[in-house]
Coordinates of C-alpha atoms in Angstrom, one line a residue:
X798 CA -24.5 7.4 -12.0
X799 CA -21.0 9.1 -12.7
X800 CA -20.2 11.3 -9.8
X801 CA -17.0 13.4 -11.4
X802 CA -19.4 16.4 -11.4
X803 CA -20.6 16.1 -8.2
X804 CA -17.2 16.4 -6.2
X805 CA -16.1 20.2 -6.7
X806 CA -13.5 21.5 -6.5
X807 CA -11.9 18.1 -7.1
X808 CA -11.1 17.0 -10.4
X809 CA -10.4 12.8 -10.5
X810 CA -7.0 12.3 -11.0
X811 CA -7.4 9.9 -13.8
X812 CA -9.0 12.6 -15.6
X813 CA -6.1 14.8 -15.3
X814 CA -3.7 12.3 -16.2
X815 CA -5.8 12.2 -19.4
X816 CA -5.7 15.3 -19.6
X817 CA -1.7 15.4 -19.2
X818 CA -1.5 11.9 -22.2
X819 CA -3.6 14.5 -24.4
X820 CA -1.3 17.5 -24.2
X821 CA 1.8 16.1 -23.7
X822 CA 1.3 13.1 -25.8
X823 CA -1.3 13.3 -28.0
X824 CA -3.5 10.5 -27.0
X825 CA -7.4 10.8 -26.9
X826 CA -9.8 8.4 -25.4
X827 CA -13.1 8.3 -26.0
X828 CA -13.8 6.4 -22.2
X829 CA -11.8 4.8 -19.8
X830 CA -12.2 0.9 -21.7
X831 CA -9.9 2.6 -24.0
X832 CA -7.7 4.5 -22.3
X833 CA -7.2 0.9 -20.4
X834 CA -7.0 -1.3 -23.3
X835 CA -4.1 1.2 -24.4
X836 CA -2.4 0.6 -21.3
X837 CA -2.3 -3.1 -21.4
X838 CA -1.1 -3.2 -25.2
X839 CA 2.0 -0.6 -25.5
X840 CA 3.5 -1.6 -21.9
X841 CA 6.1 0.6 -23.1
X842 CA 4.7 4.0 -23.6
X843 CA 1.7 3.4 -20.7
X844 CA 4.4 2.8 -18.2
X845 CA 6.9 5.7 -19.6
X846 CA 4.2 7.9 -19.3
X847 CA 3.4 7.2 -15.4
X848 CA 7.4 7.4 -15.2
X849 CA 6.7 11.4 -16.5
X850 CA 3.5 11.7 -15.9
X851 CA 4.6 11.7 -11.6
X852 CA 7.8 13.1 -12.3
X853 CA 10.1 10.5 -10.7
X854 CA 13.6 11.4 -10.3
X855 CA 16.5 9.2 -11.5
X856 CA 20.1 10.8 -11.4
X857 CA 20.7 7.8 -14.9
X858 CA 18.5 8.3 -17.3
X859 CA 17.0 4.7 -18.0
X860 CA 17.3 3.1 -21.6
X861 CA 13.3 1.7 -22.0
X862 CA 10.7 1.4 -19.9
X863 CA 10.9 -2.3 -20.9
X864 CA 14.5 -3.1 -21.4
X865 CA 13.6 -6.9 -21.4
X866 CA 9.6 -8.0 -22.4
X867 CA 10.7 -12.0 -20.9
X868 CA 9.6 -14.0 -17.8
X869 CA 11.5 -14.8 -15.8
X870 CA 14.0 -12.2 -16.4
X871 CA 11.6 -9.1 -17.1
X872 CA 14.2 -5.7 -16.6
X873 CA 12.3 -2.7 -16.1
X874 CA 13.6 0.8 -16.5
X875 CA 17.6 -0.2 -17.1
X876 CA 19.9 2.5 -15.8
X877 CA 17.7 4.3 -13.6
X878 CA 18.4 5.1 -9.9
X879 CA 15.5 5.4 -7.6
X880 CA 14.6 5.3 -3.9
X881 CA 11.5 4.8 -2.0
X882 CA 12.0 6.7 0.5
X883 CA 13.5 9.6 -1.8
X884 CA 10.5 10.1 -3.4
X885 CA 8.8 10.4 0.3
X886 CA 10.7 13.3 1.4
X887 CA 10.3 15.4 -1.8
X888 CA 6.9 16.6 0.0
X889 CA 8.4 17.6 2.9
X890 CA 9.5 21.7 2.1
X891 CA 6.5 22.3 0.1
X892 CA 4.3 20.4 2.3
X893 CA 5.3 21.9 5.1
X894 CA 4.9 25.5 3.9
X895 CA 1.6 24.6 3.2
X896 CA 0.8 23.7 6.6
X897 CA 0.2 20.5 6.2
X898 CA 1.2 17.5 8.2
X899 CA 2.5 14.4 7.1
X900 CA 1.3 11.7 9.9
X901 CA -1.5 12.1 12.5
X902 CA -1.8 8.8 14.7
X903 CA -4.2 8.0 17.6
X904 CA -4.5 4.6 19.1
X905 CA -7.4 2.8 21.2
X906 CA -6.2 4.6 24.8
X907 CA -6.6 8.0 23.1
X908 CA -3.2 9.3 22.9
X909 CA -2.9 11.4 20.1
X910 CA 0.8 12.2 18.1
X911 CA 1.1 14.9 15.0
X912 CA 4.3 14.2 12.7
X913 CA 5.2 17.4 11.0
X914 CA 6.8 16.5 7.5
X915 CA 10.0 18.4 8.8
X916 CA 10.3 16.1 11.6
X917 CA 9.6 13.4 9.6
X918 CA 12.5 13.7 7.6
X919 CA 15.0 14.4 10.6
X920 CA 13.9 11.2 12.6
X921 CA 14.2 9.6 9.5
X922 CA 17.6 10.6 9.0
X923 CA 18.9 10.5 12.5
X924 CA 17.7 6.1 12.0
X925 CA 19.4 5.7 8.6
X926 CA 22.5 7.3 10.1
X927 CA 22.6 4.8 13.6
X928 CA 21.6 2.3 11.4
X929 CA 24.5 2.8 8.9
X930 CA 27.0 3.1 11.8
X931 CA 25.8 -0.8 13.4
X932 CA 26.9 -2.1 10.2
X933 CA 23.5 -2.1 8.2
X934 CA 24.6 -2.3 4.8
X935 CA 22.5 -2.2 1.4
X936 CA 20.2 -5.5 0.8
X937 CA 20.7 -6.5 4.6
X938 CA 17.7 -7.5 6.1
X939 CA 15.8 -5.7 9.2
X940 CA 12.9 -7.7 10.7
X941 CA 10.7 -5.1 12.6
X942 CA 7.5 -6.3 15.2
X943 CA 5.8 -3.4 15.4
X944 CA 2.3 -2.2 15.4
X945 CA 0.9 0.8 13.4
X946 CA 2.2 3.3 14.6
X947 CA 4.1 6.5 13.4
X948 CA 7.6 4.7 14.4
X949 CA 6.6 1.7 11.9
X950 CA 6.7 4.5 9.0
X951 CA 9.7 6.2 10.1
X952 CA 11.6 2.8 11.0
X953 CA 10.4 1.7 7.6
X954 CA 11.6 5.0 5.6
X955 CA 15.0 4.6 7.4
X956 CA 15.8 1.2 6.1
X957 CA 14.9 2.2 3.0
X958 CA 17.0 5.1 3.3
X959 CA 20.0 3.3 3.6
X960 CA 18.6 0.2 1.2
X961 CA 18.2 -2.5 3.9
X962 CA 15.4 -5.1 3.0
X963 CA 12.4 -4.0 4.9
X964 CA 10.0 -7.0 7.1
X965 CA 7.4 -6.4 9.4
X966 CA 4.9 -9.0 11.2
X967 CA 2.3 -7.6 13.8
X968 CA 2.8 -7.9 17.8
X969 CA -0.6 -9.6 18.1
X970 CA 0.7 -13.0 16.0
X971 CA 2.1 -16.1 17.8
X972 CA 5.6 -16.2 18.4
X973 CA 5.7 -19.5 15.9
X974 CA 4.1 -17.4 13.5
X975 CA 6.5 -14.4 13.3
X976 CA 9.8 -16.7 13.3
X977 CA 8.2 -18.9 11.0
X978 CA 8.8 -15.6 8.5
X979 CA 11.8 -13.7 10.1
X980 CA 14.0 -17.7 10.2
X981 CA 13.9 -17.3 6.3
X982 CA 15.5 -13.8 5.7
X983 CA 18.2 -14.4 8.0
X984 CA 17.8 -10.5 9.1
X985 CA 20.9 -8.4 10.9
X986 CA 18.7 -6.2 12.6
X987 CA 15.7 -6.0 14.6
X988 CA 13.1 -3.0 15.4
X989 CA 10.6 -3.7 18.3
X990 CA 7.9 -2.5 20.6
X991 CA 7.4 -4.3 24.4
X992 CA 4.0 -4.6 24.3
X993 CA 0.8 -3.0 22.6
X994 CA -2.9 -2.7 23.6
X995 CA -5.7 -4.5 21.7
X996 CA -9.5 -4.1 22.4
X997 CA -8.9 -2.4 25.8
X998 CA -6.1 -5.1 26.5
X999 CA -2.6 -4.0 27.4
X1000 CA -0.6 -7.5 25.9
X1001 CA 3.3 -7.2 27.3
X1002 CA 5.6 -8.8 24.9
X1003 CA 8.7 -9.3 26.4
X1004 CA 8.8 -12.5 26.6
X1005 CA 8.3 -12.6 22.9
X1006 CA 10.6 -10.4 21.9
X1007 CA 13.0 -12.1 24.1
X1008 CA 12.7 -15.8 22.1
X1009 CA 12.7 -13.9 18.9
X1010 CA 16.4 -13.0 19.6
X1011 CA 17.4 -16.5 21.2
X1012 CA 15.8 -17.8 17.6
X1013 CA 17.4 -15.1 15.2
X1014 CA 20.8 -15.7 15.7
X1015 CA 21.3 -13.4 12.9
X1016 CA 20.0 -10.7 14.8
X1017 CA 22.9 -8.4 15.8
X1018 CA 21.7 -5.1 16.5
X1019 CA 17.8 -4.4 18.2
X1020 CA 16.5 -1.0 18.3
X1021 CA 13.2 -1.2 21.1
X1022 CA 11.0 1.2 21.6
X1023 CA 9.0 1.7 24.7
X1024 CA 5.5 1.8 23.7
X1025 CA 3.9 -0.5 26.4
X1026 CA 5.1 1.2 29.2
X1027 CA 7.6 4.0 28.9
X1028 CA 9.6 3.3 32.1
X1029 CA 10.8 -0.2 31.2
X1030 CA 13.6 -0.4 28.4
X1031 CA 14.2 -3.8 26.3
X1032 CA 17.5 -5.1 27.6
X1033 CA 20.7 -5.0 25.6
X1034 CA 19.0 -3.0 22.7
X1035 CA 19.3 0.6 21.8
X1036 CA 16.6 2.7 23.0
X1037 CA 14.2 4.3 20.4
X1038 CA 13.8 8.1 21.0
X1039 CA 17.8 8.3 21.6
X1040 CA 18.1 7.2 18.3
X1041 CA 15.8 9.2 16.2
X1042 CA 16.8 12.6 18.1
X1043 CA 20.2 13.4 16.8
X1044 CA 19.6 16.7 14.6
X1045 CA 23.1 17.9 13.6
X1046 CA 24.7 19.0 10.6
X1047 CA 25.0 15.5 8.9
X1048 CA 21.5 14.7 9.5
X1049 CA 20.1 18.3 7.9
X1050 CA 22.4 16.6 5.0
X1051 CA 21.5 13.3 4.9
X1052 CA 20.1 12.0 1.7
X1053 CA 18.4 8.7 0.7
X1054 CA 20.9 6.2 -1.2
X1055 CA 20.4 6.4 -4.9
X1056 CA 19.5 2.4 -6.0
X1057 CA 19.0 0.2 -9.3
X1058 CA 15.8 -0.2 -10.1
X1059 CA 14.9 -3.7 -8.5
X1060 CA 16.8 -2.8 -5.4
X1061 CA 14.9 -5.1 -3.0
X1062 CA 12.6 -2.8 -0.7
X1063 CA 10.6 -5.2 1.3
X1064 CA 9.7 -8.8 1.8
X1065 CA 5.8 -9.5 2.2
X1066 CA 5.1 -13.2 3.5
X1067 CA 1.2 -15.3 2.0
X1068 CA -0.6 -16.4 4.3
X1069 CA 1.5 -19.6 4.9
X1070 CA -1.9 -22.1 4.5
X1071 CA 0.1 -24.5 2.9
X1072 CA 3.3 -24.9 4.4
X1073 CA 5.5 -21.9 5.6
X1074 CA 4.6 -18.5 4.8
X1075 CA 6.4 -17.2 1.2
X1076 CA 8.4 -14.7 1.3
X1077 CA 7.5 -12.3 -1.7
X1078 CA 10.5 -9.5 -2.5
X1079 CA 9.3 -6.1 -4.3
X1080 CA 11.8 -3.6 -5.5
X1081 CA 12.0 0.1 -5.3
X1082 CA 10.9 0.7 -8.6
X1083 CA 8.4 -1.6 -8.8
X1084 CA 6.5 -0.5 -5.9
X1085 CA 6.8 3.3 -6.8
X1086 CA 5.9 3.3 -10.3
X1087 CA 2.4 0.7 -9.3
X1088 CA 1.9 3.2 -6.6
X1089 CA 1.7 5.7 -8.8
X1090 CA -1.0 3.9 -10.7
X1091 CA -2.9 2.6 -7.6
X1092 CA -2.8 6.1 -6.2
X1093 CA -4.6 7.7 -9.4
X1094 CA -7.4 5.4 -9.2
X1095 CA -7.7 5.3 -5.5
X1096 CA -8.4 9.1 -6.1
X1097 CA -5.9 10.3 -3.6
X1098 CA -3.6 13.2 -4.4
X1099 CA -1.4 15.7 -2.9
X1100 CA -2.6 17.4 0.4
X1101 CA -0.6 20.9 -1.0
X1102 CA -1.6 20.5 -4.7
X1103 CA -5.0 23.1 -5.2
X1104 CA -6.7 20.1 -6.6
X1105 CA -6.6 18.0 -3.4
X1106 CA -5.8 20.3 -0.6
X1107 CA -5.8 19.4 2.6
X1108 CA -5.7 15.4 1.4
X1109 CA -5.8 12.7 4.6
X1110 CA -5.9 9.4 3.7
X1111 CA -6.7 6.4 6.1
X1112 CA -6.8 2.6 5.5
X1113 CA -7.3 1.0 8.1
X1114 CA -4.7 -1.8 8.8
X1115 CA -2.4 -3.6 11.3
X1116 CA 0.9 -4.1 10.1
X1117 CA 0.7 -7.8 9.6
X1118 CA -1.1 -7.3 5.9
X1119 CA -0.6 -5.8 3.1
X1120 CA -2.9 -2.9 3.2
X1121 CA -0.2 -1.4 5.5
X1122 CA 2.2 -1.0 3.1
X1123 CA -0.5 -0.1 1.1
X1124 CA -1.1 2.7 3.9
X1125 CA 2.6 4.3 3.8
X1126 CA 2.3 4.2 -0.1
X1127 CA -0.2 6.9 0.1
X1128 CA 2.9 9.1 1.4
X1129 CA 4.6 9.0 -2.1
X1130 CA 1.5 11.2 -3.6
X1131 CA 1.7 13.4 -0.7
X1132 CA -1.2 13.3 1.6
X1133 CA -1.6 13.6 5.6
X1134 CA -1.6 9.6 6.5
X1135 CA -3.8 9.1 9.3
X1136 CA -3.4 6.1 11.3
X1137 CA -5.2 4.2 14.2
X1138 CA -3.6 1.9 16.2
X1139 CA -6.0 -0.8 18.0
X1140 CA -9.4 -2.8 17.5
X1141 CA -10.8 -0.7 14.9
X1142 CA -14.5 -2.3 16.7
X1143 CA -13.6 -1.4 20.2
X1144 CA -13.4 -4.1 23.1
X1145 CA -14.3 -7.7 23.1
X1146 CA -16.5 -7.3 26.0
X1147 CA -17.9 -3.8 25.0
X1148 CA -17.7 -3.7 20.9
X1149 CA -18.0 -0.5 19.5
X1150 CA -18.0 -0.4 15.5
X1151 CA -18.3 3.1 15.4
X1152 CA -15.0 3.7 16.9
X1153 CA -13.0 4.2 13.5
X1154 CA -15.5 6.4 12.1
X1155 CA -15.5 8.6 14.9
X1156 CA -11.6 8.5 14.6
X1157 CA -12.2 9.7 10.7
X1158 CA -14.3 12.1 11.8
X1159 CA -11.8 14.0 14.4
X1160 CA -9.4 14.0 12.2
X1161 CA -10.8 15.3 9.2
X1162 CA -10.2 12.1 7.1
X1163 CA -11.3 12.6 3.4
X1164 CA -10.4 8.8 2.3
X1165 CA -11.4 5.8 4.3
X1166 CA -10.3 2.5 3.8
X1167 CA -10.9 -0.8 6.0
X1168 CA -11.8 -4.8 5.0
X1169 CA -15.0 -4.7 3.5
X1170 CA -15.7 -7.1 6.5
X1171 CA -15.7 -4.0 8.4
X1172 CA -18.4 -2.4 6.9
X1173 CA -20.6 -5.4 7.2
X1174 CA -19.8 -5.4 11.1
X1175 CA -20.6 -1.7 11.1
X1176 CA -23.9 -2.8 9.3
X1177 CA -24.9 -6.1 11.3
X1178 CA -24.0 -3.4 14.9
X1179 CA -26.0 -0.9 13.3
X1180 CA -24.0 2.1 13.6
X1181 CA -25.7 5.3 13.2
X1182 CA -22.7 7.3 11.0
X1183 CA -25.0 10.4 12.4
X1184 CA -23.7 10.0 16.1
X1185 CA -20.1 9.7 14.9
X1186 CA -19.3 13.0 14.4
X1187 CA -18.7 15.6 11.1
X1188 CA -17.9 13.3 8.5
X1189 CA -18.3 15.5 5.7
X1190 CA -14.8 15.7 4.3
X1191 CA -14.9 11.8 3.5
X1192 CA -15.2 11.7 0.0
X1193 CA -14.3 8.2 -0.9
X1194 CA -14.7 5.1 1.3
X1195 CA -12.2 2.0 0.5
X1196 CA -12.9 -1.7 0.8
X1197 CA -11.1 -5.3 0.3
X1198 CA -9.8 -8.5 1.6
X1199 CA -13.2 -10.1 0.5
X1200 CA -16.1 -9.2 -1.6
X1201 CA -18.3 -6.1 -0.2
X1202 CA -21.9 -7.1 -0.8
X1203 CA -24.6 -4.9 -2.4
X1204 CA -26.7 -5.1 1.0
X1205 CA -23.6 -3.4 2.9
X1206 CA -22.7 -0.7 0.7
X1207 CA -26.5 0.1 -0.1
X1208 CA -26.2 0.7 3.7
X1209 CA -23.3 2.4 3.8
X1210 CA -24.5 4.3 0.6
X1211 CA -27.9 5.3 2.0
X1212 CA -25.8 6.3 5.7
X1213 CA -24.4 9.0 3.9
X1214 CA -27.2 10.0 2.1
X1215 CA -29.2 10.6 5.4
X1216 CA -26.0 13.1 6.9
X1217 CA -25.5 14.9 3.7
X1218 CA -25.2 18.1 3.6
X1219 CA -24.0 18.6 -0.5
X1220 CA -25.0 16.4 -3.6
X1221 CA -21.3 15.3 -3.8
X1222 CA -21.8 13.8 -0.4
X1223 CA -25.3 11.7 -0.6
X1224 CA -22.8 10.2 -3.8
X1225 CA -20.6 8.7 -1.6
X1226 CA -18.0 7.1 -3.8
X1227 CA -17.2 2.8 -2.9
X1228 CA -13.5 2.4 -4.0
X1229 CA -13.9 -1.1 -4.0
X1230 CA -10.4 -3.1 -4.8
X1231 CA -9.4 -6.5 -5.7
X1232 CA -5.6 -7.3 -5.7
X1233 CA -3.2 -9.5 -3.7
X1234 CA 0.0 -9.3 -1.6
X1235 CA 2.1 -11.1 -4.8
X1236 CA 2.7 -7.5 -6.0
X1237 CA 1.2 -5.1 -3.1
X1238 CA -1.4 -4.1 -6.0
X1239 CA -4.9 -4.5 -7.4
X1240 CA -6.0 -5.5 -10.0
X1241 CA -9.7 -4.4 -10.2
X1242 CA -10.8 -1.4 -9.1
X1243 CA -12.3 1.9 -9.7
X1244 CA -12.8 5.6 -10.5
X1245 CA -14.8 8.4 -9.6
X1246 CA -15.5 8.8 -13.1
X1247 CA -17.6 5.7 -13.7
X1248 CA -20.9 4.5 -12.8
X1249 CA -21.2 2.6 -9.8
X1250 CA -23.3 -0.7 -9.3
X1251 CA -23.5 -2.2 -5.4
X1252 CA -22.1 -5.4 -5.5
X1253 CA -20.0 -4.8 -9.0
X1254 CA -16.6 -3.7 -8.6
X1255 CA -15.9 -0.8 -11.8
X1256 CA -12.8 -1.6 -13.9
X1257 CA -10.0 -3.6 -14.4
X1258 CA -7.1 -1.0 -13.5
X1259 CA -5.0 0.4 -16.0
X1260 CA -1.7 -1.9 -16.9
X1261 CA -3.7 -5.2 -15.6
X1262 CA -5.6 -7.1 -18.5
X1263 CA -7.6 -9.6 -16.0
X1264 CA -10.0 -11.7 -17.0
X1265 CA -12.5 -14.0 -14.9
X1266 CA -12.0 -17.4 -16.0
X1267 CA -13.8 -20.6 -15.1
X1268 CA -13.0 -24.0 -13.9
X1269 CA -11.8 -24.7 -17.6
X1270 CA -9.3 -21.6 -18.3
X1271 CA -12.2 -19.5 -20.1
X1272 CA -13.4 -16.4 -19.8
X1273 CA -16.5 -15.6 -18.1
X1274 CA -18.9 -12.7 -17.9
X1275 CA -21.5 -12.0 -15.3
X1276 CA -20.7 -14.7 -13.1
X1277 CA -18.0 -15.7 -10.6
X1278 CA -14.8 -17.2 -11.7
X1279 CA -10.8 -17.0 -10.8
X1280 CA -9.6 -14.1 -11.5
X1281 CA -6.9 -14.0 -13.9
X1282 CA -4.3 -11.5 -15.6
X1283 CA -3.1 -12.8 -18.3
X1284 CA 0.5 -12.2 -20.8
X1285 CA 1.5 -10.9 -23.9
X1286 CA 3.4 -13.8 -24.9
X1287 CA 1.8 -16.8 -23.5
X1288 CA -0.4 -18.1 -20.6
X1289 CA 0.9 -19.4 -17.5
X1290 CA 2.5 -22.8 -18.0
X1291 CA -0.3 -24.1 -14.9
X1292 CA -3.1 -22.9 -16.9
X1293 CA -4.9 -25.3 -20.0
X1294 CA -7.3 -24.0 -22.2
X1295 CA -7.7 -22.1 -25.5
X1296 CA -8.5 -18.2 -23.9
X1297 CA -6.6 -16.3 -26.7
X1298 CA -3.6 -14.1 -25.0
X1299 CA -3.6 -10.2 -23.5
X1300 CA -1.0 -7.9 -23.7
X1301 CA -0.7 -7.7 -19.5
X1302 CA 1.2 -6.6 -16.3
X1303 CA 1.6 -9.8 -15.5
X1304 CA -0.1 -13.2 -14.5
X1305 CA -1.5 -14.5 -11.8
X1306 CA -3.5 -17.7 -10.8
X1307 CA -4.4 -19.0 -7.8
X1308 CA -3.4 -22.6 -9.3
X1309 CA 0.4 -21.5 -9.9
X1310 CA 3.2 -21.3 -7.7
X1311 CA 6.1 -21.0 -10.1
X1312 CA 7.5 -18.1 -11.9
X1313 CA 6.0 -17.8 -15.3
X1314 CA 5.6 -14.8 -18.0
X1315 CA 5.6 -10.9 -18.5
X1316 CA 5.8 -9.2 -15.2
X1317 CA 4.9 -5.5 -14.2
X1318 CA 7.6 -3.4 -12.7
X1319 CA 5.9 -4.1 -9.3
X1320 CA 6.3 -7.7 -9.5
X1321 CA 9.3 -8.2 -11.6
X1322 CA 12.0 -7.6 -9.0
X1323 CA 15.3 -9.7 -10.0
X1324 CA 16.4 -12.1 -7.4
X1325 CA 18.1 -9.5 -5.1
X1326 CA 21.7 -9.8 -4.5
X1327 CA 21.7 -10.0 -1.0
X1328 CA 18.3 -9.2 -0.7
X1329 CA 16.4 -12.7 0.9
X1330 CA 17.8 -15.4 2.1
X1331 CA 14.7 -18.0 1.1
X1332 CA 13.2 -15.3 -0.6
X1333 CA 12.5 -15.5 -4.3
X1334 CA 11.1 -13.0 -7.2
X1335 CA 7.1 -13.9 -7.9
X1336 CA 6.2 -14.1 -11.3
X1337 CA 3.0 -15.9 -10.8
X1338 CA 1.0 -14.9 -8.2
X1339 CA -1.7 -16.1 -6.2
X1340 CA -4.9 -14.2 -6.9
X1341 CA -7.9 -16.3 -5.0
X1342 CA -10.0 -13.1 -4.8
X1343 CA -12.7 -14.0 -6.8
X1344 CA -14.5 -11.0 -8.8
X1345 CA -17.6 -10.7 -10.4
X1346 CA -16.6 -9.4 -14.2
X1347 CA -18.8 -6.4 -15.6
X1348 CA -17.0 -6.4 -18.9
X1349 CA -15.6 -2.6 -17.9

């Protein structure tokens, strides 16, 4: 059943962008099939409009949307300026007057931090500017091994800031596994923790940390942060809190650099299960104009707009995969991020799966988001979501990193049904999402607007003309294949068959590793400058999630 009536006083924010394409534009959709297939054949216009539409800032105006419609070679927005972290801070007055925080962060021990948006922006700031003065300079690299925590995001925001190239691996990976990634990007800098906790275990990594500097000879500056155990520093590295407490004049000034387009803004590694990991570069632009998209059909908005007051958005994730970055990305709409840090299923030797739903519940969360692995654990332990607290506000629930089942989410479904206390909540919404760390993206997904099938994801997203294809390159419906978005021009050179063409974002195939065809602005990142040493631009992506198609 469509639930966009059942939600009050939200409205879905696809339907007000709709609304915006119909007043603004002139454009009327009779459903969302159209309102998609318009957004995969006039690249220009759809991707203008989510350029105006979320009123990004560019001190150049840009010639086209599409300057150049080629693969490789693809040249989004020419001309215009933009920054990541720029369009980050924007929140912070209006936020801020509204009373609304930007990060609230617990881990596993309990110890709960609030981030103001005001503070935000100064520790922000204070970063950028020590990071500016040790020499960091625009497309440098700066590896970080950190867990998620608030200083990830602000570490993060800083190097952005200042246009270093962003890279972060989790502290619970093998030392072979992080230098594996941080050997090929050569980085100049280096953000760390000495040790984390995991399932009721305190893990000390100095020793780790120590070997990543002997093996990064690259390395000269390291910023540690005493997160472990307060009382012991990381030698010969500056210490954290001195760093992000200056709060003088130049700091109250401080500004985020104005970049081209397809400045590099972080390198994302695959999974590395054949060979080395690849290092995958997105720019600036890319990432903020997909995020814009993402964001409208993940349903989460602005925690100072009327529409979405009061927004906190949570996906679960460590920091070595993508849905982190996924996770910061919901600060450039403007929500409270709220962030756990730790075994989201409690210790080894006492699991408890209702640990991150009593952790949404304290904090008010009104979007959750984990693996869909998660929710079948929660199933399988059978957590009772009645003895995790008030978890009213939670509106939609999140999946991916492999298919969610009918069984689980007709669990999950009927859960929420049993606590209800409004229609809009026994209608819990599944925003289930299948995408890929080639372009930090999905590309099937949902909206609140559309019926919802258990087991059936809802919609190809808008500006991603996939297709399942079978073992022969053609399309199939109502059974599994490999997914596939497909070009304007022509198909993938890895790909045979006769599947007529699709206007497209881009492609991807889990069958090609070599750039090919149209690109979105996510993806289409020229080879940075300085950006990645070893790192290249993906064209063509790996996409092994396999979907079943509804034909949406």
């Amino acid at each position: 059943m469509s639930i966009s009536s059942t939600r009050p006083p939200y409205v879905p924010l696809i339907r007000l962008y709709q609304d915006w394409l119909r007043q603004s534009r002139g454009l009327v959709f009779a459903d969302y099939h159209a309102l998609w297939q318009w957004s995969v054949s006039d690249l220009e216009a759809f991707w203008q409009s989510i350029w105006d539409y979320a009123d990004l800032c560019s001190p150049t105006p840009h010639r086209a949307a599409l300057g150049r419609n080629v693969m490789p070679g693809a040249e989004w927005f020419p001309g215009a300026q933009v920054n990541y972290a720029q369009q980050v801070l924007r929140h912070v007055d209006a936020a801020h007057a509204a009373g609304q925080l930007a990060l609230i962060a617990e881990n596993e021990c309990g110890q709960l931090r609030e981030l103001t948006w005001p503070a935000l922006r100064q520790q922000v700031a204070s970063l950028a500017l020590h990071l500016k003065a040790q020499g960091v300079r625009p497309g440098d690299r700066v590896a970080a091994y950190l867990p998620n925590i608030p200083e990830t995001i602000i570490a993060f925001l800083a190097c952005a800031s200042v246009g270093a190239v962003w890279s972060v691996c989790a502290p619970d990976m093998g030392t072979n596994a992080v230098l594996d990634r941080f050997r090929q990007i050569t980085p100049t800098g280096l953000i760390t923790v000495n040790g984390v906790t995991w399932g009721g275990r305190a893990m000390d990594r100095g020793d780790v940390v120590a070997q990543l500097r002997r093996e990064l000879p690259s390395v000269r500056h390291v910023v540690g942060i005493r997160y472990l155990d307060a009382s012991e520093p990381i030698a010969d590295s500056a210490d954290w809190t001195s760093v992000t407490s200056r709060n003088d004049a130049e700091v109250a000034a401080f500004a985020p650099a104005w970049l081209a387009f397809d400045h590099p803004l972080w390198i994302v590694f695959s999974s590395g299960t054949t060979g080395l990991p690849k290092p995958i570069v997105h720019s600036h632009g890319g990432i903020l104009v997909e995020s814009m998209v993402t964001g409208m059909h993940s349903d989460v908005g602005c925690s100072y707009a009327p529409n979405n007051f009061g927004e906190r958005f949570c996906w679960y994730s460590s920091t070595g995969w993508v849905m982190w970055n996924i996770q910061v990305g919901g600060l450039l709409t403007g929500p409270t991020c709220v962030i756990f840090d730790g075994s989201p299923a409690g210790a080894k030797d006492a699991p408890d799966w209702s640990t991150l739903w009593r952790f949404a519940a304290r904090h008010g969360v009104t979007f959750l988001g984990s693996g869909a692995a998660f929710y079948g654990g929660c199933m399988k332990a059978g957590v009772d979501l009645a003895q995790c607290g008030d978890l009213s506000r939670i509106r939609a629930i999140g999946t991916t990193g492999s298919p969610l089942s009918a069984e689980v989410q007709q669990w999950g479904t009927a859960q929420y049904r049993a606590i209800a206390k409004t229609k809009a909540q026994q209608d819990i919404w599944w925003f289930n999402v299948s995408g890929g760390t080639d372009f930090a993206g999905g590309f099937i997904a949902g909206t609140p607007e559309l019926p919802q099938e258990p087991g059936v994801m809802q919609c190809r997203m808008l500006g991603a003309a996939v297709e399942s294809w079978d073992e022969n390159g053609h399309p199939v419906i109502g059974q599994v294949g490999e997914l596939v978005c497909t070009s304007r021009f022509r198909r993938c050179p890895c790909i045979s068959g006769t599947t007529p063409v699709m206007p497209a974002i881009w492609p991807a195939t889990s069958r090609c590793s070599r750039p090919a065809m149209a690109a979105s602005p996510a993806a289409a990142t020229s080879a940075p400058r300085r950006a990645a040493s070893g790192a290249t631009a993906i064209g063509c992506a790996s996409a092994t999630n396999r979907a079943r198609a509804s034909g949406a």
